[in-house]
Coordinates of C-alpha atoms and ligand atoms in Angstrom, one line a residue:
Chain A
M11 CA 0.1 -0.1 -0.1
K12 CA 1.7 3.5 -1.1
T13 CA 0.1 5.9 0.4
E14 CA 0.2 10.0 -0.9
K15 CA 2.5 11.9 1.0
S16 CA 0.4 14.4 3.7
R17 CA -0.8 17.8 2.1
L18 CA 2.5 19.8 5.2
E19 CA 5.1 17.8 3.1
K20 CA 3.9 18.3 -0.3
V21 CA 3.3 22.2 0.3
L22 CA 7.2 22.7 2.1
E23 CA 8.6 20.0 -0.8
K24 CA 7.7 22.1 -3.0
N25 CA 9.1 25.5 -1.5
F26 CA 5.7 27.1 -0.6
L27 CA 5.6 28.6 2.5
A28 CA 3.3 26.0 4.7
V29 CA 0.6 27.6 7.6
T30 CA -0.3 25.5 10.1
S31 CA -2.5 26.1 13.5
E32 CA -3.7 24.7 16.8
C33 CA -6.6 23.3 17.9
G34 CA -7.2 21.9 21.9
P35 CA -9.3 18.8 21.8
P36 CA -12.1 19.3 24.5
R37 CA -13.0 18.7 27.8
G38 CA -15.8 16.3 27.7
S39 CA -17.1 13.7 24.9
D40 CA -18.5 16.1 22.6
P41 CA -16.4 16.7 19.8
S42 CA -18.6 19.4 18.6
E43 CA -16.0 21.9 20.0
I44 CA -13.3 20.6 18.0
I45 CA -15.2 20.4 14.3
E46 CA -16.4 24.4 15.3
K47 CA -12.2 24.9 15.6
A48 CA -11.3 23.5 13.5
E49 CA -14.0 24.8 10.7
L50 CA -12.6 28.4 11.1
L51 CA -9.4 27.5 9.8
K52 CA -9.7 25.3 7.0
D53 CA -9.7 27.0 4.3
H54 CA -6.3 28.9 5.4
V55 CA -4.4 26.7 6.7
D56 CA -2.7 23.3 5.4
A57 CA -2.3 21.5 8.5
I58 CA -4.4 21.4 12.2
N59 CA -1.7 20.6 15.2
I60 CA -4.2 18.3 17.6
T61 CA -2.8 18.8 21.3
D62 CA -2.2 15.9 23.3
N63 CA -3.5 16.7 26.8
Q64 CA -1.5 20.2 26.8
T65 CA -1.0 21.6 30.2
A66 CA -1.6 18.1 31.6
M67 CA -4.9 18.7 31.8
T68 CA -6.8 15.8 30.9
R69 CA -8.7 15.7 27.3
M70 CA -10.5 14.3 24.8
S71 CA -7.6 12.0 23.2
S72 CA -5.5 13.7 20.1
L73 CA -6.4 11.0 18.4
A74 CA -10.1 11.0 18.6
A75 CA -9.8 14.7 17.6
C76 CA -7.5 14.3 15.3
I77 CA -10.3 11.6 13.6
H78 CA -12.8 14.1 13.8
V79 CA -11.0 17.2 12.4
K80 CA -9.6 14.3 8.8
Q81 CA -13.4 13.2 8.8
L82 CA -13.9 17.1 7.8
G83 CA -11.5 17.0 5.1
L84 CA -9.3 18.8 6.9
E85 CA -5.5 17.8 7.7
P86 CA -4.4 17.3 11.0
V87 CA -0.8 17.2 12.7
L88 CA -1.6 14.6 15.9
Q89 CA 0.4 15.8 18.8
M90 CA 2.4 13.1 20.7
V91 CA 3.7 13.4 24.2
T92 CA 6.1 10.9 26.1
R93 CA 4.7 11.5 29.4
D94 CA 1.8 9.4 28.7
R95 CA 2.0 6.1 27.5
N96 CA 5.1 3.6 26.2
R97 CA 7.0 2.3 23.8
I98 CA 3.5 -0.1 23.1
A99 CA 1.3 1.9 23.5
L100 CA 2.9 4.9 21.3
Q101 CA 3.7 2.6 19.0
S102 CA 0.1 1.3 19.0
D103 CA -1.0 4.7 18.3
V104 CA 0.9 5.8 15.5
L105 CA -0.3 2.7 13.9
G106 CA -4.0 3.8 14.8
A107 CA -3.3 7.2 13.8
A108 CA -1.5 5.8 10.5
S109 CA -5.4 3.3 9.7
H110 CA -7.2 6.8 10.0
G111 CA -5.0 8.5 7.4
I112 CA -3.5 10.8 10.1
K113 CA 0.2 11.6 8.0
N114 CA 1.1 14.1 10.4
V115 CA 3.0 13.7 13.8
L116 CA 4.4 15.8 15.7
C117 CA 7.0 14.9 18.8
L118 CA 6.9 16.4 22.2
S119 CA 7.9 15.5 26.0
G120 CA 4.8 17.0 27.4
D121 CA 4.6 19.4 30.2
H122 CA 5.2 18.2 33.5
Q123 CA 2.3 17.0 35.2
S124 CA 2.5 19.0 38.4
F125 CA 1.2 21.4 36.0
G126 CA -2.3 19.9 35.0
D127 CA -5.4 18.6 37.1
C128 CA -3.5 15.3 38.5
K129 CA -0.6 16.3 39.8
S130 CA -0.6 12.6 42.1
G131 CA -0.3 11.3 38.5
Q132 CA 2.7 8.8 37.5
N133 CA 4.7 9.9 34.5
V134 CA 5.9 7.5 32.2
H135 CA 8.3 8.8 30.0
D136 CA 9.6 5.5 28.7
I137 CA 11.2 6.7 25.7
D138 CA 11.6 10.8 25.4
S139 CA 10.6 13.3 22.3
M140 CA 13.8 12.9 19.5
Q141 CA 13.9 8.9 20.4
L142 CA 9.8 9.0 19.4
V143 CA 10.9 11.0 16.4
Q144 CA 13.6 7.9 16.0
T145 CA 10.6 5.4 16.3
I146 CA 8.3 6.5 14.0
R147 CA 10.8 6.7 11.1
Y148 CA 12.2 3.7 12.2
M149 CA 8.5 2.0 11.5
R150 CA 7.8 4.4 8.4
D151 CA 11.3 3.6 6.8
E152 CA 12.9 0.3 7.7
G153 CA 9.0 -1.2 8.5
K154 CA 9.4 -2.7 11.5
F155 CA 8.6 -2.2 15.3
L156 CA 10.8 -1.5 18.2
G157 CA 10.7 -4.8 19.2
G158 CA 12.3 -5.9 15.7
D159 CA 9.4 -7.8 14.0
D160 CA 8.3 -6.7 10.4
I161 CA 5.1 -4.4 10.7
K162 CA 2.6 -5.7 8.5
V163 CA 1.9 -2.1 6.3
P164 CA 4.2 0.6 7.8
P165 CA 2.4 4.2 8.8
Q166 CA 3.1 7.2 6.5
M167 CA 4.0 10.1 9.2
F168 CA 6.1 13.2 7.9
V169 CA 7.8 13.1 11.3
G170 CA 8.0 16.8 13.5
A171 CA 9.7 17.7 16.4
A172 CA 9.7 21.3 18.6
A173 CA 12.2 24.0 19.3
N174 CA 12.5 26.4 21.4
P175 CA 15.2 29.1 19.8
F176 CA 15.1 31.1 23.1
A177 CA 15.2 27.7 25.2
D178 CA 18.1 27.5 28.2
P179 CA 21.2 27.5 27.8
Y180 CA 22.1 29.2 24.8
E181 CA 25.2 27.1 23.8
I182 CA 23.3 24.0 23.3
R183 CA 20.6 26.1 21.3
I184 CA 22.3 25.1 17.7
P185 CA 23.4 21.5 18.6
R186 CA 20.0 20.8 20.3
L187 CA 18.5 21.3 17.4
A188 CA 21.2 19.5 15.0
K189 CA 20.0 16.6 17.2
K190 CA 16.5 16.4 16.7
V191 CA 17.4 16.7 12.9
A192 CA 20.1 13.6 13.6
S193 CA 17.1 11.7 14.7
G194 CA 14.9 11.9 12.2
A195 CA 12.3 15.4 12.3
E196 CA 11.2 16.8 9.0
F197 CA 9.5 19.7 10.1
I198 CA 10.4 21.8 13.5
Q199 CA 7.6 23.9 14.6
T200 CA 9.1 26.9 17.0
Q201 CA 7.8 28.4 20.7
C202 CA 6.4 31.1 20.3
I203 CA 8.3 34.0 18.4
Y204 CA 8.1 37.7 20.1
N205 CA 11.7 38.4 19.7
L206 CA 12.3 38.8 16.1
D207 CA 16.2 39.8 16.6
K208 CA 17.0 36.8 18.9
F209 CA 15.4 34.4 16.6
E210 CA 16.9 35.7 12.7
D211 CA 20.0 35.5 15.0
W212 CA 19.4 31.6 15.7
M213 CA 18.4 31.1 12.1
K214 CA 21.0 32.5 11.0
R215 CA 22.9 30.4 13.1
V216 CA 21.0 27.5 11.9
V217 CA 21.6 28.7 7.8
D218 CA 25.4 28.3 9.1
R219 CA 24.9 24.6 9.6
G220 CA 23.0 24.0 7.0
L221 CA 20.1 22.5 8.5
H222 CA 17.3 24.6 7.2
E223 CA 18.4 22.1 4.2
K224 CA 17.5 19.1 6.3
V225 CA 14.6 19.8 7.9
H226 CA 11.4 22.4 7.2
I227 CA 11.3 25.5 9.7
L228 CA 8.3 26.7 10.7
A229 CA 8.0 29.8 13.2
G230 CA 5.7 29.9 15.7
M231 CA 3.2 33.0 16.1
T232 CA 0.8 33.5 18.7
P233 CA -0.7 37.2 19.1
M234 CA -1.0 38.7 21.8
K235 CA -4.5 39.2 23.3
S236 CA -3.5 42.6 25.7
A237 CA -0.4 43.7 27.4
G238 CA -1.8 42.0 30.6
M239 CA -1.1 38.7 28.2
A240 CA 2.0 39.6 27.4
K241 CA 3.2 40.9 31.1
Y242 CA 1.8 37.2 31.6
M243 CA 3.9 35.2 29.0
K244 CA 7.1 37.5 29.9
N245 CA 7.5 36.4 33.3
R246 CA 5.3 33.3 34.0
V247 CA 6.2 31.2 30.8
P248 CA 9.2 29.3 31.2
G249 CA 11.2 29.4 27.9
M250 CA 9.6 32.5 26.5
D251 CA 11.7 35.8 26.1
V252 CA 8.6 38.5 25.4
P253 CA 10.6 42.4 24.6
D254 CA 9.7 45.2 27.2
E255 CA 9.8 46.9 24.5
L256 CA 6.5 44.5 23.0
V257 CA 4.8 45.2 26.4
K258 CA 4.9 49.0 26.2
R259 CA 3.4 48.5 22.8
L260 CA 0.3 47.0 23.5
S261 CA 0.4 48.8 27.2
D262 CA 0.1 52.3 25.5
T263 CA -2.3 50.8 23.5
P264 CA -6.4 51.3 24.7
K265 CA -7.4 48.2 26.3
E266 CA -9.9 48.3 24.1
E267 CA -7.7 48.1 20.7
Q268 CA -4.8 45.9 22.7
A269 CA -6.4 42.9 20.8
Q270 CA -6.6 44.5 17.4
K271 CA -3.2 45.7 18.2
G272 CA -1.8 42.5 19.4
I273 CA -3.3 40.5 16.0
D274 CA -1.6 43.7 13.6
I275 CA 2.0 42.8 15.3
C276 CA 1.2 39.6 14.4
I277 CA 0.6 40.1 11.0
E278 CA 4.1 42.9 11.2
D279 CA 5.8 40.2 12.6
I280 CA 5.1 37.4 9.9
Q281 CA 5.7 39.8 7.2
R282 CA 9.1 40.3 8.5
L283 CA 9.7 36.9 9.4
K284 CA 9.2 35.8 5.7
E285 CA 11.4 37.1 4.1
I286 CA 14.7 35.8 6.2
D287 CA 16.6 32.7 4.8
G288 CA 15.7 29.1 5.4
L289 CA 12.1 29.5 7.3
H290 CA 9.6 27.2 5.3
G291 CA 6.9 28.7 7.1
F292 CA 4.6 29.6 10.1
H293 CA 2.8 28.1 13.1
I294 CA -0.2 29.5 14.4
M295 CA -0.9 29.3 17.1
A296 CA -4.1 31.1 18.7
I297 CA -5.3 29.7 22.0
E298 CA -9.2 29.5 22.0
W299 CA -9.1 32.8 18.9
E300 CA -9.5 30.4 16.3
E301 CA -11.3 32.8 14.8
K302 CA -8.7 35.3 13.9
V303 CA -6.4 33.2 12.1
P304 CA -7.9 33.7 8.4
E305 CA -7.4 37.3 9.4
I306 CA -3.7 37.0 10.0
V307 CA -3.1 34.5 7.8
E308 CA -4.5 36.9 4.1
K309 CA -3.0 40.1 5.8
A310 CA 0.1 38.1 6.2
G311 CA -0.3 37.5 2.6
L312 CA -0.4 34.1 3.1
Y313 CA -3.7 33.5 1.5
P314 CA -4.5 31.6 -1.1
R315 CA -2.9 28.4 0.1
P316 CA -1.4 26.3 -2.8
S317 CA -3.9 24.5 -4.3
I318 CA -1.1 20.6 -4.0
Chain B
M22 CA 22.5 6.0 51.3
I23 CA 19.1 5.9 51.2
V24 CA 17.4 8.5 52.4
A25 CA 14.5 8.3 54.8
D26 CA 12.0 11.0 56.2
K27 CA 10.5 10.6 59.5
K28 CA 6.3 10.0 59.2
P29 CA 4.2 12.0 61.0
I30 CA 3.9 11.2 64.7
D31 CA 0.1 11.3 63.9
E32 CA 0.4 8.9 61.8
V33 CA 2.4 6.9 64.1
I34 CA 0.0 6.9 66.6
E35 CA -2.7 6.1 64.0
T36 CA -1.2 2.9 63.1
I37 CA 0.5 1.4 66.5
K38 CA -3.0 2.5 68.5
D39 CA -4.2 -0.7 69.3
Y40 CA -1.8 -2.1 69.9
E41 CA -0.3 -2.6 74.0
K42 CA 3.4 -3.9 73.7
I43 CA 5.5 -2.3 70.7
L44 CA 9.0 -2.7 70.0
L45 CA 10.7 0.2 68.4
L46 CA 13.3 -0.9 66.5
G47 CA 15.8 1.5 64.8
C48 CA 18.6 1.1 62.6
N49 CA 22.4 1.9 62.8
E50 CA 22.8 2.1 58.7
C51 CA 21.6 4.6 56.4
V52 CA 19.3 6.2 58.5
T53 CA 20.9 7.0 61.2
V54 CA 23.3 9.4 58.7
C55 CA 20.2 10.9 57.2
E56 CA 19.0 11.0 61.2
A57 CA 15.5 9.3 60.7
G58 CA 15.7 6.0 62.4
G59 CA 18.4 5.6 64.2
K60 CA 19.1 5.3 68.0
K61 CA 18.6 8.7 68.6
E62 CA 15.0 9.1 66.8
V63 CA 14.4 5.9 68.7
E64 CA 14.8 7.7 71.7
V65 CA 12.8 10.6 71.0
L66 CA 10.2 9.0 69.6
A67 CA 9.6 6.1 72.3
S68 CA 9.5 9.4 74.5
A69 CA 7.1 11.3 72.3
L70 CA 4.9 8.2 71.9
R71 CA 4.8 7.2 75.6
M72 CA 4.0 10.7 77.0
Y73 CA 1.2 10.7 74.7
F74 CA -0.5 7.3 75.5
L75 CA 0.1 8.7 79.1
N76 CA -1.4 11.8 79.1
N77 CA -4.4 9.5 77.1
G78 CA -4.7 7.4 80.0
K79 CA -3.7 4.2 77.7
K80 CA -2.0 1.9 78.9
V81 CA 1.4 0.8 76.3
S82 CA 4.3 -0.1 76.6
I83 CA 7.3 0.7 74.5
E84 CA 10.8 -0.2 74.0
E85 CA 13.8 0.9 72.0
K86 CA 15.9 -1.2 70.3
T87 CA 18.6 -0.3 67.1
L88 CA 20.0 -2.9 65.4
E89 CA 23.1 -2.2 63.9
R90 CA 21.5 -3.2 60.1
Q91 CA 17.9 -4.3 60.0
C92 CA 18.5 -5.7 56.1
D93 CA 20.9 -8.8 56.9
H94 CA 19.6 -11.9 58.6
E95 CA 22.5 -11.3 61.4
Y96 CA 21.6 -8.5 63.1
L97 CA 17.7 -9.4 62.9
E98 CA 18.2 -12.8 64.9
E99 CA 19.0 -11.0 67.6
I100 CA 15.6 -10.4 68.5
R101 CA 14.9 -13.8 67.9
D102 CA 14.6 -14.5 71.5
V103 CA 12.0 -11.4 72.2
I104 CA 10.2 -11.2 69.5
D105 CA 6.7 -13.0 71.0
Q106 CA 6.7 -10.2 74.0
Y107 CA 5.6 -7.7 71.5
D108 CA 2.2 -7.0 70.1
A109 CA 3.8 -5.3 66.8
V110 CA 7.0 -4.1 66.3
L111 CA 7.5 -0.3 64.7
S112 CA 10.0 -0.4 62.4
L113 CA 12.2 3.1 62.0
A114 CA 15.1 1.3 59.5
C115 CA 14.6 1.8 55.8
G116 CA 11.4 -0.3 53.3
V117 CA 14.0 -2.9 53.4
G118 CA 14.4 -3.6 57.3
V119 CA 10.7 -3.6 57.6
Q120 CA 10.0 -5.9 54.9
F121 CA 13.3 -7.6 55.7
T122 CA 11.9 -8.1 59.7
A123 CA 8.6 -8.9 58.1
D124 CA 9.7 -11.7 56.2
K125 CA 11.7 -13.2 59.4
Y126 CA 9.0 -12.8 62.4
L127 CA 6.1 -13.5 59.7
S128 CA 3.3 -13.8 63.2
T129 CA 4.1 -10.7 64.4
P130 CA 3.1 -6.8 62.7
V131 CA 6.0 -4.8 61.5
L132 CA 4.6 -1.1 61.1
P133 CA 6.9 1.6 59.2
G134 CA 7.9 4.3 61.2
V135 CA 10.0 6.2 58.7
N136 CA 8.5 6.9 54.8
T137 CA 11.6 5.3 52.9
C138 CA 12.7 8.6 50.0
F139 CA 15.6 7.8 47.6
L140 CA 19.2 6.9 47.3
G141 CA 21.1 10.0 47.4
A142 CA 23.7 11.7 49.7
T143 CA 23.8 15.0 52.1
E144 CA 24.0 18.6 51.2
K145 CA 24.2 19.9 54.6
R146 CA 22.3 18.7 57.9
G147 CA 19.5 19.0 57.4
V148 CA 18.9 18.2 53.8
W149 CA 19.5 15.4 51.4
T150 CA 19.1 15.2 47.7
E151 CA 18.6 12.4 45.2
R152 CA 21.5 10.8 43.2
C153 CA 20.6 7.7 42.3
Q154 CA 17.5 5.5 41.0
A155 CA 18.8 2.6 40.8
C156 CA 17.8 1.0 37.2
G157 CA 20.3 -1.1 37.1
K158 CA 22.2 -0.5 33.7
C159 CA 24.5 2.9 34.7
I160 CA 24.4 5.5 31.8
L161 CA 26.4 7.9 33.9
A162 CA 29.8 7.4 31.6
S163 CA 27.8 9.2 29.1
T164 CA 25.6 12.1 30.8
G165 CA 28.8 13.5 32.6
G166 CA 28.1 12.2 35.2
I167 CA 25.1 13.4 36.2
C168 CA 22.0 11.5 35.9
P169 CA 19.1 11.9 33.9
V170 CA 17.3 9.5 35.4
S171 CA 17.2 10.6 39.1
R172 CA 17.5 14.6 38.2
C173 CA 15.5 15.4 35.5
A174 CA 11.9 15.3 36.4
K175 CA 11.2 13.7 32.7
R176 CA 14.4 11.5 32.7
V177 CA 14.5 12.7 29.3
M178 CA 17.7 10.7 27.8
N179 CA 18.2 13.9 24.7
G180 CA 17.8 16.4 27.5
P181 CA 16.9 19.4 28.0
C182 CA 13.1 19.4 27.0
G183 CA 12.4 23.2 26.4
G184 CA 11.2 24.1 30.3
S185 CA 14.6 24.3 30.8
T186 CA 15.0 28.2 32.0
N187 CA 17.8 30.1 33.7
G188 CA 19.3 26.2 34.5
K189 CA 16.1 25.4 36.6
C190 CA 13.4 23.0 35.8
E191 CA 10.2 23.6 34.2
L192 CA 9.4 22.4 38.1
G193 CA 10.5 26.0 39.3
P194 CA 12.9 27.9 40.8
D195 CA 14.1 25.1 43.8
T196 CA 15.0 22.0 40.9
D197 CA 18.0 22.5 39.4
C198 CA 17.4 21.1 35.7
A199 CA 19.9 17.8 35.1
W200 CA 20.3 19.1 31.8
Q201 CA 22.1 21.9 32.4
L202 CA 24.0 20.4 34.9
I203 CA 24.7 17.5 32.7
I204 CA 26.2 20.6 30.1
N205 CA 28.3 22.7 32.7
R206 CA 30.0 19.2 33.4
L207 CA 30.7 18.5 29.3
E208 CA 31.7 22.0 28.5
A209 CA 33.5 22.0 31.9
M210 CA 35.9 18.6 30.4
G211 CA 36.2 20.4 27.3
K212 CA 33.6 17.0 25.5
M213 CA 30.4 18.8 24.4
D214 CA 30.7 16.6 20.8
E215 CA 29.5 14.3 23.2
Y216 CA 26.3 16.7 23.6
E217 CA 25.4 15.7 20.0
K218 CA 25.5 12.5 20.2
L219 CA 22.1 10.7 20.2
S220 CA 21.0 8.3 23.3
P221 CA 19.9 5.2 22.6
L222 CA 16.4 3.6 24.1
K223 CA 17.1 2.7 27.8
D224 CA 16.0 -0.8 28.8
W225 CA 14.3 -0.6 31.5
A226 CA 14.4 -4.3 32.3
T227 CA 16.4 -3.6 34.7
D228 CA 14.7 -0.9 36.2
R229 CA 11.7 -1.6 38.3
A230 CA 10.1 -2.1 35.3
G231 CA 11.3 -5.4 34.7
G232 CA 10.2 -7.2 38.2
P233 CA 11.5 -7.9 41.1
R234 CA 15.4 -7.7 40.8
T235 CA 18.0 -10.4 41.9
V236 CA 21.7 -9.5 42.1
E237 CA 23.3 -13.6 42.3
R238 CA 27.3 -13.6 42.9
E239 CA 29.3 -16.9 42.4
D240 CA 32.1 -16.1 42.8
I241 CA 30.9 -14.6 46.3
Q242 CA 28.5 -17.1 47.6
S243 CA 29.3 -19.5 50.3
Ligands
SF4_426 S1 13.8 21.1 32.9 FE1 15.6 20.0 32.8 S2 15.0 18.4 34.9 FE2 13.1 19.6 34.1 S3 12.4 18.2 32.6 FE3 13.4 19.5 31.0 S4 14.8 18.5 31.0 FE4 14.2 17.2 33.0

């Protein structure tokens, strides 16, 4: 069985700037919420990431939500964290996803369970996110399970990982990306970018090492809803780099106009980043603000999406 | 060493309240070093319990003894002659000592008086930190001598995860990021090129996951 490549992979292969977005599954068994969110994004993105119990809050499984999205004719990116499942469950879910025609996967370690609603739960971490990338690539390319047995029909997955260009320690930002590429990651979605100068510097070093030729990097963009959100992201969210200047631009804007300002800044940022060497697309994460994604995509000049 | 911490006295009272003759059994090894279950702690706890039962008008006799080790047949035999005089043993040894005592004296209730916490080291008096999870297959040679299994909250083998901030773990400012420590060591030793080697999937069969473990050394068995 030869499966066609995912839309995301094809868009990237053809050198278009890809656009992805992200939705969180509902905290209940009614799928209508995820369906409504996905409908909002439908014509403006190439693929939609479906988060996997993000911030360790228990939700509908990413795989089930991906199936709902897929049934709408949209392309999901299955997010998989290594926190909750061992290598048996992970391999098994990859096969399950492939059986539903899901063709993109993003491998993550997942936030620690102490941030979520099951603080007293165990975490698994049988393998880590890079090893999950390796595992899925092995299943796909070698057609084998980790245990060595042949997989009857291997899963066709386009395999991605996350990267934080602003992460500590500074000295391993590029080596760590190189390691992800070596593990087999084919696309990278980055942490939200607010400090464009630093991101551009990171990208320059990515290009210097030639990593942009081995992996497709999608810049993570999240519009700020308010000055309050900017301050929170700056001070409270680990690994986030929010320049004072951005906080000030939002604080200097009247409250009722801050949301629009946030959108405008996001559009401006995308326009600036579109020009940089080696960047292959954007991952627009507008959490609980999905209705704004079409406006951002259109005004940033990323619409219409190419027909493949 | 094995690091243990005292159980709250209320919990101890709750577990022993139905017994009248209790042997409070300390251990001279790890729990003495971490000041949770040695001779001194046995004395202090025994006095507190006697006081409590006296004030509550309950006749409970508490006797004290501290063995050289509770994880050794030889020393545990020392109480064989007296064990039947007690309704229960309250052991201040680690979980190993409690179980070894229970194994040996089948009909005597043996109750834990401490919480066994981890394999760790003394940072300074009163502060102990975890260093090892006894996974059974040591990887310290390739991680700069710092263990990601015991010291990383996600036991990431190719770290750090995205949550590492200013050298601290995403759990918060009180926890060092193990991978920051690993990188510091690799840098100091001039071995940063090793960082880019991918760690293979770990074989957890020698860990808890593989079931109860045994070490057998035929060369020294008699
Ligand atoms: S921040 Fe560091 S120690 Fe904490 S989970 Fe991530 S890699 Fe492990």
